[in-house]
C-alpha cells in the first residue's frame, strides 16, 4: 500500500524512511523496522557527557527534578529539586514548570506551561550555558512530527467558487500565511473557466510553482506544488489540500569539490565531501586553520558554489537558490552591524531592508523584541553597539539574521575571540535556536563546547575525516583524555606533506566506519533522485526590491551613522571653515578683484620713492594661488570624506548584498548624504574667505560668487566619486591611504599652477580635477582681467643695465633718453591653464567635472559588482 507524507503529500518510495525526502519532516511508522514499541509516548533524555536514554510515558504523571524521589532524576545543580511535571490530559501531554529557579525552555523559548507536540524539546540549563534536554515523542502512525521537523500542519483550504482569493501576510487574506518573508498581499488566485490562475503581486521574495518562480499569471494543474516563503501548498481542483510552514530543513552535501588556482596550480580546498544534516540539528564544522571549514560553509549555504550538489529538502540548492534564499541566514566572521548605532536602530534598519517593504513599523518592532528575546539581549536594546562586548555584538549579528526567521542558519566562527565563558553562552544560544526550529551549521576551531551539538564534522586538508555525534568522535580517533582538542594532534603532521597523508588516511578510515554508514550512507538513501529540469538562470535571480524604499532606508541609516560619528562630523562640519580661516591669514582683500588704477599708481610710486629703480604690480600670481588652494580644498574634502566609506563596512555590504541590496540605492544614499554636507562645506568656505577677501561681482552667467560655489561643489562631488571608486577597488582599509596619497600628489604636481608642465605632463594635467576646478574658478574670477593689470614702472638710470619689458629687452639709458620721467610697461603672465572667460568654456569645465563624477560612479558600481560576484 503506498504511503504519503502528511505534510506535503509526496508519495514515499521507501515506506521505511524516517524523513520525507521532499519537505524533510520526520515520519514515524508503527510496526516497521522495529518501531512498534515507539508507538508509545516517550522522552529522550540527554545529560552532558552521557549517552541518550529513553523513558516511556506509561503513567499519567511524571515529575522532573534533582531530588531522588522524582520520576525523572536530573542530577545537575542548576536543576531545581522539583523542577517540572509531565501530565496527561485526555489524549494530550502537558508540561508544567514548578516555579523552578532557572525555568524551562520549550523549543528555545521559556514557557511556564505548554501542551506538548511530537518532537518538542524541553531544555533546562543555567546562564553559563550548561543544560540537559528532554525530547518528547508522541505516539502516531505515519505522522508529521511538527516540532522536530519544524512543520506546522495547517489543514485543508477549500477554494470554493469565489472568483478571487488573496494570499499573504494580511490576517484578512483568504489564505493567511504568517511569516516575515511573505508580503502583505503576496499573490492572487483567480477562478477561470479553465481552472485557477495564480498571479504573483510583485512580492519581494516571489511565488514559486514546482520550484520555478512565476513572473506572469500561471494556470495551476492538479498536484502542483506552490511555495511561498516557508509555506508549501499542494493544489487540488477543490482546494489546497495541504499547506505547511516548514521550520528546520534537511541539508545534504553530495561530493562537494572546491578548486582554486594558486601560483598557476590548481589546489583542491574541498575534496569530495559528503554529509547529511537533518532538520533542527545543530552541527559544527571543526578543524584547524586552512582545513576548509569556511569554504564548506559557504558551499553548503550556496553563497560560494562548489562542484557537486547541495540538497535542501531534496531540491538542488544551486538550481533553486532563489527559492531558498530568503529562508537562509548567514553570519560571517566579521560583525554585520554598524557599531555607532544602538541595537534597536541597527535591527530596525536591517528589518526595513530585508523584510518586505509593506511590513509595518509595529510589525518590525514586534520582530525586534522577539529576536532580542531569542538571543538574550533584551536588556541591551537601547545600548550603543560599540559599547557591547564581543559576544554581545555577535548575538546582535545573529539577531539581525533571525529577523526573517531563517530555516537554515550558517555561522562562520561565531565564537572566535570570545573568552571561554562567552563561548559557552554563545553555543547555548545556538542550541536554543536549533531547538526552536532552525537547522544550525557553524564553522569553528574551538572544541570546548561542541558537545552541545548534535553532530560534529571534523575536516583536515579539505577532507571529511569524521561526521557523527561528538562523543563518538573521541572513540573514533582513540582519544582517551576526553579533550576534543587532542584530536587535532592526531590529524596533524610535522610537515604539510605528512599532514596531507594523515588526512587521507583518516578519511579512508572514516569511510570504512560504522559512523559513515549510519550518518552518511543511510541518510543519503532517503534522498530522491535530483531533478535536472531547473535552469541555472533561476539561481541567478534576486528577490524583488523597491529601489526607492531601499534608497530612503539607506539614506536615513547613513545620515544616522554620520551624525553619530563625532570625528566624521568634525571633518564634514568644520574642516572647510578652518581652511578658510587659514587662507585669511595670508590672503589680501583685493586678491580676487585687483586694485583700482589709482591704487596701482600709488603703490608703484611708493616703491620708487623708497629708492627702488623698478617697481612691479602683479596680483594674478596671488589670485592663482588662492584659487588653487580653494580648488584643492574642495577636491580633498570630497576624496577624504568618501575614501573609507565602502571599505569600512565591506562585511555589512556583502551580507546585505547576498539578501536583496541593490547597488544604485546603496551608492546613491552615500552620495546624497555626503553631497549635502559638501553643499554646506563649500558654502562655508566661500563665506569665511569673503570675510576678508572681496569677491568679484559679475561672473559669466551669474554673480561670480555663485559660479565659484557651483565649481567648488562639482569639484567636491567628482572627488567624492573618486573616493568611492578607491574604496571599492582596494582590498582592505590599510591600502586606502596610499591611494589617496597618490591622488593628492597627482592633483598638486599636474595642476598647472605650481610647476611648468612640458610635453606629456601637460596631457596629464587634463586628468586632474584640480586643473578643471581652477579653470572654472579662474573664468568666474576673470583671471585674464587681473593679469592685464600687471604693470612694471622704471626709474631712469644713467647706468645702461638691460631691463626686460614685455617681450623686448630695453636699456634704462635708452628709456631715459626718450622719456625723462618714470615709465609704466605692461607685462602679462602666460598661463598653462585656460582661463578664457566665455559661457562655452565655463560650461565645458563644469561638464568635464560632471563626466569625471559619472565615470568614477560607473567604475565604483562595476568594482562592487565584480567583488560581489567573485
Tab-separated table of C-alpha atoms in Angstrom, residues 3-450:
chain	number	residue	atom	x	y	z
A	3	UNK	CA	2.488	5.793	1.755
A	4	UNK	CA	2.310	9.568	1.593
A	5	UNK	CA	3.818	12.359	3.642
A	6	UNK	CA	1.025	14.077	5.554
A	7	UNK	CA	2.797	17.415	5.273
A	8	UNK	CA	3.379	17.853	1.545
A	9	UNK	CA	1.502	14.870	0.071
A	10	UNK	CA	4.675	13.445	-1.508
A	11	UNK	CA	4.474	9.727	-2.312
A	12	UNK	CA	7.121	7.824	-0.355
A	13	UNK	CA	9.132	5.387	-2.420
A	14	UNK	CA	10.667	3.936	0.735
A	15	UNK	CA	7.972	3.081	3.334
A	16	UNK	CA	10.719	2.636	5.945
A	17	UNK	CA	12.006	6.202	5.546
A	18	UNK	CA	12.263	8.258	8.731
A	19	UNK	CA	12.169	11.605	6.900
A	20	UNK	CA	10.179	12.823	3.905
A	21	UNK	CA	12.661	13.462	1.051
A	22	UNK	CA	10.571	16.403	-0.210
A	23	UNK	CA	9.898	18.512	2.882
A	24	UNK	CA	12.298	16.956	5.409
A	25	UNK	CA	9.687	16.183	8.094
A	26	UNK	CA	10.070	13.172	10.382
A	27	UNK	CA	7.882	10.132	9.691
A	28	UNK	CA	7.015	7.574	12.388
A	29	UNK	CA	5.682	4.261	11.101
A	30	UNK	CA	4.197	1.740	13.531
A	31	UNK	CA	5.482	-1.774	13.205
A	32	UNK	CA	8.182	-1.044	10.666
A	33	UNK	CA	11.823	-1.718	11.308
A	34	UNK	CA	11.247	-2.474	14.931
A	35	UNK	CA	9.441	0.804	15.544
A	36	UNK	CA	6.332	-0.806	17.042
A	37	UNK	CA	7.400	-0.160	20.612
A	38	UNK	CA	7.737	3.530	19.754
A	39	UNK	CA	4.011	3.886	19.262
A	40	UNK	CA	4.041	4.691	22.978
A	41	UNK	CA	4.827	8.285	24.107
A	42	UNK	CA	8.358	8.663	25.401
A	43	UNK	CA	11.075	11.080	26.497
A	44	UNK	CA	14.630	11.005	25.175
A	45	UNK	CA	16.863	12.353	27.965
A	46	UNK	CA	20.291	13.796	27.158
A	47	UNK	CA	22.654	14.690	30.011
A	48	UNK	CA	26.079	16.272	29.374
A	49	UNK	CA	28.733	13.614	28.847
A	50	UNK	CA	26.240	10.726	28.813
A	51	UNK	CA	24.560	8.693	26.120
A	52	UNK	CA	20.865	9.442	25.479
A	53	UNK	CA	18.318	7.297	27.331
A	54	UNK	CA	14.605	6.799	26.761
A	55	UNK	CA	11.750	6.894	29.245
A	56	UNK	CA	8.332	5.592	28.138
A	57	UNK	CA	5.430	7.610	29.446
A	58	UNK	CA	3.224	4.817	30.669
A	59	UNK	CA	1.718	6.655	33.632
A	60	UNK	CA	-0.450	9.792	33.765
A	61	UNK	CA	2.087	11.911	35.695
A	62	UNK	CA	5.873	12.217	35.848
A	63	UNK	CA	7.838	14.649	37.989
A	64	UNK	CA	11.199	16.072	36.865
A	65	UNK	CA	13.871	17.396	39.233
A	66	UNK	CA	17.126	16.981	41.087
A	67	UNK	CA	15.786	15.182	44.175
A	68	UNK	CA	15.885	11.376	44.110
A	69	UNK	CA	12.122	10.901	44.635
A	70	UNK	CA	11.348	12.385	41.192
A	71	UNK	CA	10.278	10.112	38.343
A	72	UNK	CA	12.911	11.739	36.125
A	73	UNK	CA	16.003	12.453	38.228
A	74	UNK	CA	18.391	15.038	36.738
A	75	UNK	CA	21.480	15.490	38.979
A	76	UNK	CA	22.982	18.827	37.793
A	77	UNK	CA	22.923	21.629	40.376
A	78	UNK	CA	21.185	24.092	38.061
A	79	UNK	CA	18.050	21.918	38.136
A	80	UNK	CA	15.624	22.613	40.968
A	81	UNK	CA	14.645	19.914	43.445
A	82	UNK	CA	11.195	19.682	41.887
A	83	UNK	CA	11.628	21.377	38.565
A	84	UNK	CA	8.597	20.417	36.482
A	85	UNK	CA	5.818	17.947	35.877
A	86	UNK	CA	4.616	15.984	32.855
A	87	UNK	CA	0.934	15.148	32.956
A	88	UNK	CA	-1.506	13.565	30.548
A	89	UNK	CA	-4.737	15.460	29.970
A	90	UNK	CA	-7.040	13.374	27.848
A	91	UNK	CA	-5.100	12.354	24.758
A	92	UNK	CA	-2.501	15.142	25.066
A	93	UNK	CA	0.573	15.552	27.250
A	94	UNK	CA	1.360	18.821	29.022
A	95	UNK	CA	4.452	20.118	30.765
A	96	UNK	CA	4.197	22.461	33.757
A	97	UNK	CA	7.205	24.255	35.242
A	98	UNK	CA	7.000	24.173	39.065
A	99	UNK	CA	8.327	27.725	39.630
A	100	UNK	CA	11.875	26.494	39.155
A	101	UNK	CA	14.861	28.802	39.592
A	102	UNK	CA	16.195	28.574	36.033
A	103	UNK	CA	12.912	27.821	34.293
A	104	UNK	CA	12.278	25.523	31.346
A	105	UNK	CA	12.740	26.346	27.675
A	106	UNK	CA	10.460	24.630	25.183
A	107	UNK	CA	11.763	24.787	21.616
A	108	UNK	CA	14.104	27.603	22.587
A	109	UNK	CA	11.555	29.747	24.450
A	110	UNK	CA	10.908	29.927	28.145
A	111	UNK	CA	7.478	28.511	28.940
A	112	UNK	CA	5.800	28.004	32.352
A	113	UNK	CA	3.263	25.629	30.832
A	114	UNK	CA	2.808	24.130	27.379
A	115	UNK	CA	0.884	21.440	25.522
A	116	UNK	CA	3.482	19.124	24.010
A	117	UNK	CA	3.656	18.135	20.380
A	118	UNK	CA	5.724	15.393	18.851
A	119	UNK	CA	9.380	16.429	18.734
A	120	UNK	CA	9.168	19.266	21.273
A	121	UNK	CA	12.462	19.829	23.086
A	122	UNK	CA	12.432	20.761	26.765
A	123	UNK	CA	15.744	22.261	27.830
A	124	UNK	CA	16.792	23.074	31.390
A	125	UNK	CA	20.009	24.982	31.947
A	126	UNK	CA	21.826	27.840	33.627
A	127	UNK	CA	23.121	31.220	32.490
A	128	UNK	CA	26.581	29.758	31.805
A	129	UNK	CA	25.303	27.517	29.022
A	130	UNK	CA	25.100	24.183	30.849
A	131	UNK	CA	21.913	22.298	30.050
A	132	UNK	CA	20.079	18.999	29.763
A	133	UNK	CA	17.391	18.235	27.192
A	134	UNK	CA	14.246	16.115	27.174
A	135	UNK	CA	12.761	15.430	23.742
A	136	UNK	CA	9.098	14.432	23.689
A	137	UNK	CA	7.922	11.906	21.100
A	138	UNK	CA	4.211	11.285	20.694
A	139	UNK	CA	2.624	8.026	19.544
A	140	UNK	CA	1.366	8.488	15.994
A	141	UNK	CA	1.380	6.384	12.871
A	142	UNK	CA	2.971	7.912	9.774
A	143	UNK	CA	2.512	11.338	11.330
A	144	UNK	CA	4.351	14.591	10.908
A	145	UNK	CA	6.352	15.433	13.991
A	146	UNK	CA	5.594	19.103	13.731
A	147	UNK	CA	8.185	20.485	16.042
A	148	UNK	CA	11.019	18.140	15.209
A	149	UNK	CA	10.831	18.834	11.516
A	150	UNK	CA	9.542	22.340	12.033
A	151	UNK	CA	6.360	21.544	10.135
A	152	UNK	CA	3.056	23.049	11.229
A	153	UNK	CA	0.026	21.258	9.846
A	154	UNK	CA	-2.320	23.968	8.593
A	155	UNK	CA	-5.163	21.784	7.285
A	156	UNK	CA	-7.051	21.906	4.014
A	157	UNK	CA	-8.288	25.138	2.432
A	158	UNK	CA	-11.339	24.817	0.221
A	159	UNK	CA	-11.166	27.262	-2.667
A	160	UNK	CA	-14.891	27.138	-3.403
A	161	UNK	CA	-16.366	29.265	-6.165
A	162	UNK	CA	-15.098	32.649	-5.035
A	163	UNK	CA	-13.748	34.358	-8.176
A	164	UNK	CA	-10.676	35.843	-6.493
A	165	UNK	CA	-8.702	34.747	-3.433
A	166	UNK	CA	-5.857	36.705	-1.872
A	167	UNK	CA	-2.765	35.098	-0.358
A	168	UNK	CA	-0.476	36.914	2.032
A	169	UNK	CA	0.602	38.039	5.466
A	170	UNK	CA	-2.578	40.044	5.968
A	171	UNK	CA	-4.822	38.353	8.536
A	172	UNK	CA	-7.809	39.272	6.368
A	173	UNK	CA	-6.375	37.417	3.373
A	174	UNK	CA	-8.314	34.404	2.141
A	175	UNK	CA	-5.204	32.279	2.643
A	176	UNK	CA	-3.271	33.670	5.585
A	177	UNK	CA	0.458	32.846	5.632
A	178	UNK	CA	2.069	34.280	8.782
A	179	UNK	CA	5.789	34.647	8.065
A	180	UNK	CA	8.016	37.752	7.907
A	181	UNK	CA	9.247	36.994	4.378
A	182	UNK	CA	5.696	36.801	2.979
A	183	UNK	CA	4.371	40.069	1.565
A	184	UNK	CA	1.157	41.623	2.895
A	185	UNK	CA	-0.579	40.930	-0.407
A	186	UNK	CA	1.694	38.271	-1.827
A	187	UNK	CA	-0.311	36.536	-4.565
A	188	UNK	CA	-3.775	36.261	-6.051
A	189	UNK	CA	-5.750	33.189	-7.133
A	190	UNK	CA	-8.345	33.760	-9.846
A	191	UNK	CA	-11.006	31.245	-10.833
A	192	UNK	CA	-11.441	30.939	-14.618
A	193	UNK	CA	-13.321	28.554	-16.862
A	194	UNK	CA	-10.120	26.528	-17.288
A	195	UNK	CA	-9.351	26.392	-13.563
A	196	UNK	CA	-7.383	28.512	-11.130
A	197	UNK	CA	-4.757	31.018	-12.230
A	198	UNK	CA	-2.061	32.098	-9.758
A	199	UNK	CA	-0.576	35.600	-10.051
A	200	UNK	CA	2.308	36.995	-8.032
A	201	UNK	CA	1.531	40.520	-6.829
A	202	UNK	CA	5.079	41.871	-7.173
A	203	UNK	CA	6.023	40.247	-3.890
A	204	UNK	CA	9.513	40.737	-2.515
A	205	UNK	CA	10.518	37.078	-2.251
A	206	UNK	CA	8.439	35.661	-5.069
A	207	UNK	CA	5.891	32.903	-5.672
A	208	UNK	CA	7.111	29.520	-6.894
A	209	UNK	CA	5.281	26.725	-8.677
A	210	UNK	CA	7.092	23.382	-8.775
A	211	UNK	CA	10.333	25.128	-7.879
A	212	UNK	CA	10.161	27.840	-10.563
A	213	UNK	CA	9.488	31.482	-9.816
A	214	UNK	CA	6.482	32.792	-11.725
A	215	UNK	CA	6.545	36.236	-13.304
A	216	UNK	CA	3.235	36.078	-15.153
A	217	UNK	CA	-0.201	34.608	-14.382
A	218	UNK	CA	0.219	30.827	-14.128
A	219	UNK	CA	-2.516	28.229	-14.676
A	220	UNK	CA	-2.386	25.619	-11.937
A	221	UNK	CA	-2.573	21.907	-12.646
A	222	UNK	CA	-3.531	19.063	-10.352
A	223	UNK	CA	-0.860	18.371	-7.661
A	224	UNK	CA	1.162	21.495	-8.478
A	225	UNK	CA	3.318	22.491	-5.514
A	226	UNK	CA	3.054	26.195	-4.698
A	227	UNK	CA	5.770	27.579	-2.422
A	228	UNK	CA	5.535	30.998	-0.787
A	229	UNK	CA	8.245	31.747	1.746
A	230	UNK	CA	8.358	28.789	4.141
A	231	UNK	CA	4.896	27.556	3.118
A	232	UNK	CA	4.067	24.722	0.727
A	233	UNK	CA	0.600	24.413	-0.767
A	234	UNK	CA	-0.408	21.349	-2.808
A	235	UNK	CA	-3.052	22.352	-5.361
A	236	UNK	CA	-6.130	20.225	-5.946
A	237	UNK	CA	-9.123	21.192	-8.047
A	238	UNK	CA	-11.190	21.530	-4.874
A	239	UNK	CA	-8.611	23.445	-2.931
A	240	UNK	CA	-5.146	23.484	-1.424
A	241	UNK	CA	-5.100	20.061	0.196
A	242	UNK	CA	-2.048	20.786	2.278
A	243	UNK	CA	-0.136	23.810	3.276
A	244	UNK	CA	2.509	23.877	5.930
A	245	UNK	CA	5.191	26.160	7.319
A	246	UNK	CA	8.445	24.261	7.414
A	247	UNK	CA	10.766	25.039	10.299
A	248	UNK	CA	14.116	23.310	10.153
A	249	UNK	CA	15.255	21.981	6.809
A	250	UNK	CA	17.227	18.971	5.783
A	251	UNK	CA	20.609	19.780	4.224
A	252	UNK	CA	22.780	17.377	2.226
A	253	UNK	CA	26.159	17.906	0.604
A	254	UNK	CA	26.983	15.445	-2.188
A	255	UNK	CA	30.570	15.087	-3.442
A	256	UNK	CA	31.486	18.708	-2.828
A	257	UNK	CA	34.733	19.752	-4.501
A	258	UNK	CA	36.205	23.248	-4.492
A	259	UNK	CA	39.235	24.210	-6.556
A	260	UNK	CA	41.219	27.430	-6.660
A	261	UNK	CA	44.219	28.471	-8.695
A	262	UNK	CA	47.272	29.414	-6.649
A	263	UNK	CA	50.597	30.212	-8.239
A	264	UNK	CA	49.467	28.773	-11.551
A	265	UNK	CA	48.423	25.462	-9.973
A	266	UNK	CA	45.008	24.044	-9.177
A	267	UNK	CA	44.539	23.473	-5.448
A	268	UNK	CA	41.679	21.450	-4.005
A	269	UNK	CA	40.219	23.130	-0.931
A	270	UNK	CA	37.361	20.621	-0.630
A	271	UNK	CA	37.934	17.038	-1.707
A	272	UNK	CA	34.691	15.198	-2.298
A	273	UNK	CA	32.796	15.845	0.935
A	274	UNK	CA	29.508	14.062	1.702
A	275	UNK	CA	27.324	14.771	4.713
A	276	UNK	CA	23.650	14.870	5.704
A	277	UNK	CA	22.101	17.179	8.277
A	278	UNK	CA	18.563	16.515	9.493
A	279	UNK	CA	16.030	19.259	10.290
A	280	UNK	CA	16.650	21.075	13.589
A	281	UNK	CA	20.089	19.563	14.062
A	282	UNK	CA	22.940	21.634	15.418
A	283	UNK	CA	26.130	20.733	13.530
A	284	UNK	CA	29.678	22.047	13.957
A	285	UNK	CA	32.303	22.035	11.195
A	286	UNK	CA	35.564	21.700	13.114
A	287	UNK	CA	39.171	21.779	12.025
A	288	UNK	CA	42.432	23.674	12.151
A	289	UNK	CA	43.013	26.864	10.186
A	290	UNK	CA	43.027	26.071	6.480
A	291	UNK	CA	41.107	22.831	6.879
A	292	UNK	CA	38.287	24.083	4.639
A	293	UNK	CA	35.616	24.927	7.232
A	294	UNK	CA	34.616	28.338	5.889
A	295	UNK	CA	34.781	27.109	2.296
A	296	UNK	CA	32.472	24.196	3.112
A	297	UNK	CA	30.121	26.507	4.983
A	298	UNK	CA	29.887	28.860	2.010
A	299	UNK	CA	29.358	25.924	-0.341
A	300	UNK	CA	26.554	24.498	1.819
A	301	UNK	CA	24.877	27.906	2.027
A	302	UNK	CA	25.116	28.427	-1.736
A	303	UNK	CA	26.861	31.781	-1.399
A	304	UNK	CA	30.112	30.377	-2.885
A	305	UNK	CA	29.296	27.379	-5.010
A	306	UNK	CA	31.359	24.229	-5.268
A	307	UNK	CA	31.328	21.329	-7.690
A	308	UNK	CA	28.805	18.701	-6.651
A	309	UNK	CA	25.346	19.181	-5.229
A	310	UNK	CA	23.814	20.755	-2.160
A	311	UNK	CA	20.307	19.474	-1.496
A	312	UNK	CA	17.704	21.256	0.648
A	313	UNK	CA	14.708	19.025	1.355
A	314	UNK	CA	15.609	17.109	-1.788
A	315	UNK	CA	15.889	20.197	-4.034
A	316	UNK	CA	19.163	21.161	-5.656
A	317	UNK	CA	20.012	24.387	-3.815
A	318	UNK	CA	22.204	25.766	-6.577
A	319	UNK	CA	19.449	25.367	-9.161
A	320	UNK	CA	16.709	26.616	-6.807
A	321	UNK	CA	18.700	29.195	-4.910
A	322	UNK	CA	16.117	31.922	-5.391
A	323	UNK	CA	13.521	29.674	-3.764
A	324	UNK	CA	15.529	29.233	-0.565
A	325	UNK	CA	17.491	32.497	-0.414
A	326	UNK	CA	15.017	34.185	1.942
A	327	UNK	CA	14.930	31.110	4.199
A	328	UNK	CA	18.666	31.135	4.951
A	329	UNK	CA	20.615	33.151	7.492
A	330	UNK	CA	24.361	33.666	7.306
A	331	UNK	CA	26.611	35.281	9.923
A	332	UNK	CA	30.194	35.827	8.653
A	333	UNK	CA	33.250	36.138	10.870
A	334	UNK	CA	33.124	39.946	10.845
A	335	UNK	CA	30.275	41.786	12.515
A	336	UNK	CA	27.440	42.709	10.132
A	337	UNK	CA	26.275	45.670	12.197
A	338	UNK	CA	27.376	49.297	12.493
A	339	UNK	CA	28.964	49.916	15.867
A	340	UNK	CA	27.809	53.552	16.024
A	341	UNK	CA	24.126	52.587	16.114
A	342	UNK	CA	22.082	51.359	19.024
A	343	UNK	CA	20.985	47.734	18.982
A	344	UNK	CA	17.382	48.692	18.249
A	345	UNK	CA	18.373	51.077	15.446
A	346	UNK	CA	20.629	48.512	13.754
A	347	UNK	CA	17.877	45.899	13.852
A	348	UNK	CA	15.276	48.395	12.671
A	349	UNK	CA	17.283	49.380	9.601
A	350	UNK	CA	18.089	45.725	8.863
A	351	UNK	CA	14.403	44.809	9.084
A	352	UNK	CA	13.434	47.631	6.743
A	353	UNK	CA	15.973	46.371	4.195
A	354	UNK	CA	15.377	42.624	4.498
A	355	UNK	CA	11.675	42.282	5.136
A	356	UNK	CA	9.039	43.121	2.514
A	357	UNK	CA	8.634	46.869	2.097
A	358	UNK	CA	4.977	46.607	3.165
A	359	UNK	CA	5.994	45.500	6.669
A	360	UNK	CA	4.557	47.998	9.145
A	361	UNK	CA	6.546	49.749	11.854
A	362	UNK	CA	4.549	47.877	14.510
A	363	UNK	CA	5.418	44.519	12.936
A	364	UNK	CA	9.087	45.475	12.813
A	365	UNK	CA	9.116	46.453	16.479
A	366	UNK	CA	7.492	43.154	17.414
A	367	UNK	CA	10.098	41.266	15.386
A	368	UNK	CA	12.907	43.210	17.074
A	369	UNK	CA	11.604	42.394	20.546
A	370	UNK	CA	11.192	38.754	19.610
A	371	UNK	CA	14.685	38.215	18.187
A	372	UNK	CA	16.302	40.075	21.086
A	373	UNK	CA	14.495	37.704	23.427
A	374	UNK	CA	15.763	34.747	21.414
A	375	UNK	CA	19.392	35.820	21.759
A	376	UNK	CA	19.046	37.116	25.314
A	377	UNK	CA	19.779	40.778	24.509
A	378	UNK	CA	16.543	42.464	25.572
A	379	UNK	CA	18.311	44.465	28.279
A	380	UNK	CA	20.748	45.947	25.738
A	381	UNK	CA	18.085	47.088	23.249
A	382	UNK	CA	18.902	50.796	23.543
A	383	UNK	CA	22.636	50.395	24.102
A	384	UNK	CA	25.191	51.548	21.518
A	385	UNK	CA	26.658	48.505	19.784
A	386	UNK	CA	30.209	49.796	20.110
A	387	UNK	CA	29.902	49.601	23.901
A	388	UNK	CA	28.933	45.911	23.857
A	389	UNK	CA	31.297	43.026	24.447
A	390	UNK	CA	32.426	40.833	21.556
A	391	UNK	CA	29.975	38.101	22.478
A	392	UNK	CA	27.098	40.556	22.718
A	393	UNK	CA	27.916	42.058	19.322
A	394	UNK	CA	27.917	38.578	17.817
A	395	UNK	CA	24.490	37.975	19.345
A	396	UNK	CA	23.215	41.155	17.743
A	397	UNK	CA	24.568	39.929	14.388
A	398	UNK	CA	22.643	36.700	14.946
A	399	UNK	CA	19.535	38.707	15.829
A	400	UNK	CA	19.828	40.556	12.507
A	401	UNK	CA	19.646	37.225	10.695
A	402	UNK	CA	16.745	35.996	12.834
A	403	UNK	CA	14.557	38.915	11.730
A	404	UNK	CA	13.447	36.957	8.663
A	405	UNK	CA	13.011	33.671	10.592
A	406	UNK	CA	15.544	31.655	8.582
A	407	UNK	CA	15.103	27.887	8.487
A	408	UNK	CA	18.746	27.244	7.626
A	409	UNK	CA	21.267	29.121	9.734
A	410	UNK	CA	25.000	29.283	8.903
A	411	UNK	CA	27.602	30.878	11.161
A	412	UNK	CA	31.328	31.311	10.461
A	413	UNK	CA	33.454	31.317	13.620
A	414	UNK	CA	30.785	32.886	15.875
A	415	UNK	CA	32.861	32.158	18.993
A	416	UNK	CA	36.189	33.447	17.645
A	417	UNK	CA	37.843	35.862	20.057
A	418	UNK	CA	35.451	35.123	22.922
A	419	UNK	CA	36.563	34.044	26.367
A	420	UNK	CA	35.564	30.500	27.462
A	421	UNK	CA	32.515	31.740	29.377
A	422	UNK	CA	31.141	33.777	26.478
A	423	UNK	CA	31.894	30.956	24.064
A	424	UNK	CA	29.843	28.579	26.167
A	425	UNK	CA	26.926	31.015	26.310
A	426	UNK	CA	27.101	31.511	22.539
A	427	UNK	CA	26.914	27.774	21.937
A	428	UNK	CA	23.972	27.602	24.339
A	429	UNK	CA	22.213	30.335	22.345
A	430	UNK	CA	22.718	28.397	19.121
A	431	UNK	CA	21.491	25.234	20.807
A	432	UNK	CA	18.266	27.043	21.722
A	433	UNK	CA	17.888	28.244	18.133
A	434	UNK	CA	18.134	24.676	16.873
A	435	UNK	CA	15.601	23.617	19.495
A	436	UNK	CA	13.301	26.334	18.201
A	437	UNK	CA	13.235	25.077	14.603
A	438	UNK	CA	16.382	26.284	12.823
A	439	UNK	CA	18.861	23.887	11.257
A	440	UNK	CA	22.122	25.382	12.538
A	441	UNK	CA	25.549	24.844	10.953
A	442	UNK	CA	28.614	26.635	12.257
A	443	UNK	CA	32.308	26.590	11.424
A	444	UNK	CA	34.652	26.737	14.397
A	445	UNK	CA	38.087	25.679	15.534
A	446	UNK	CA	37.046	25.671	19.200
A	447	UNK	CA	36.118	22.290	20.646
A	448	UNK	CA	35.416	23.028	24.311
A	449	UNK	CA	31.637	23.134	23.880
A	450	UNK	CA	30.894	21.041	20.812
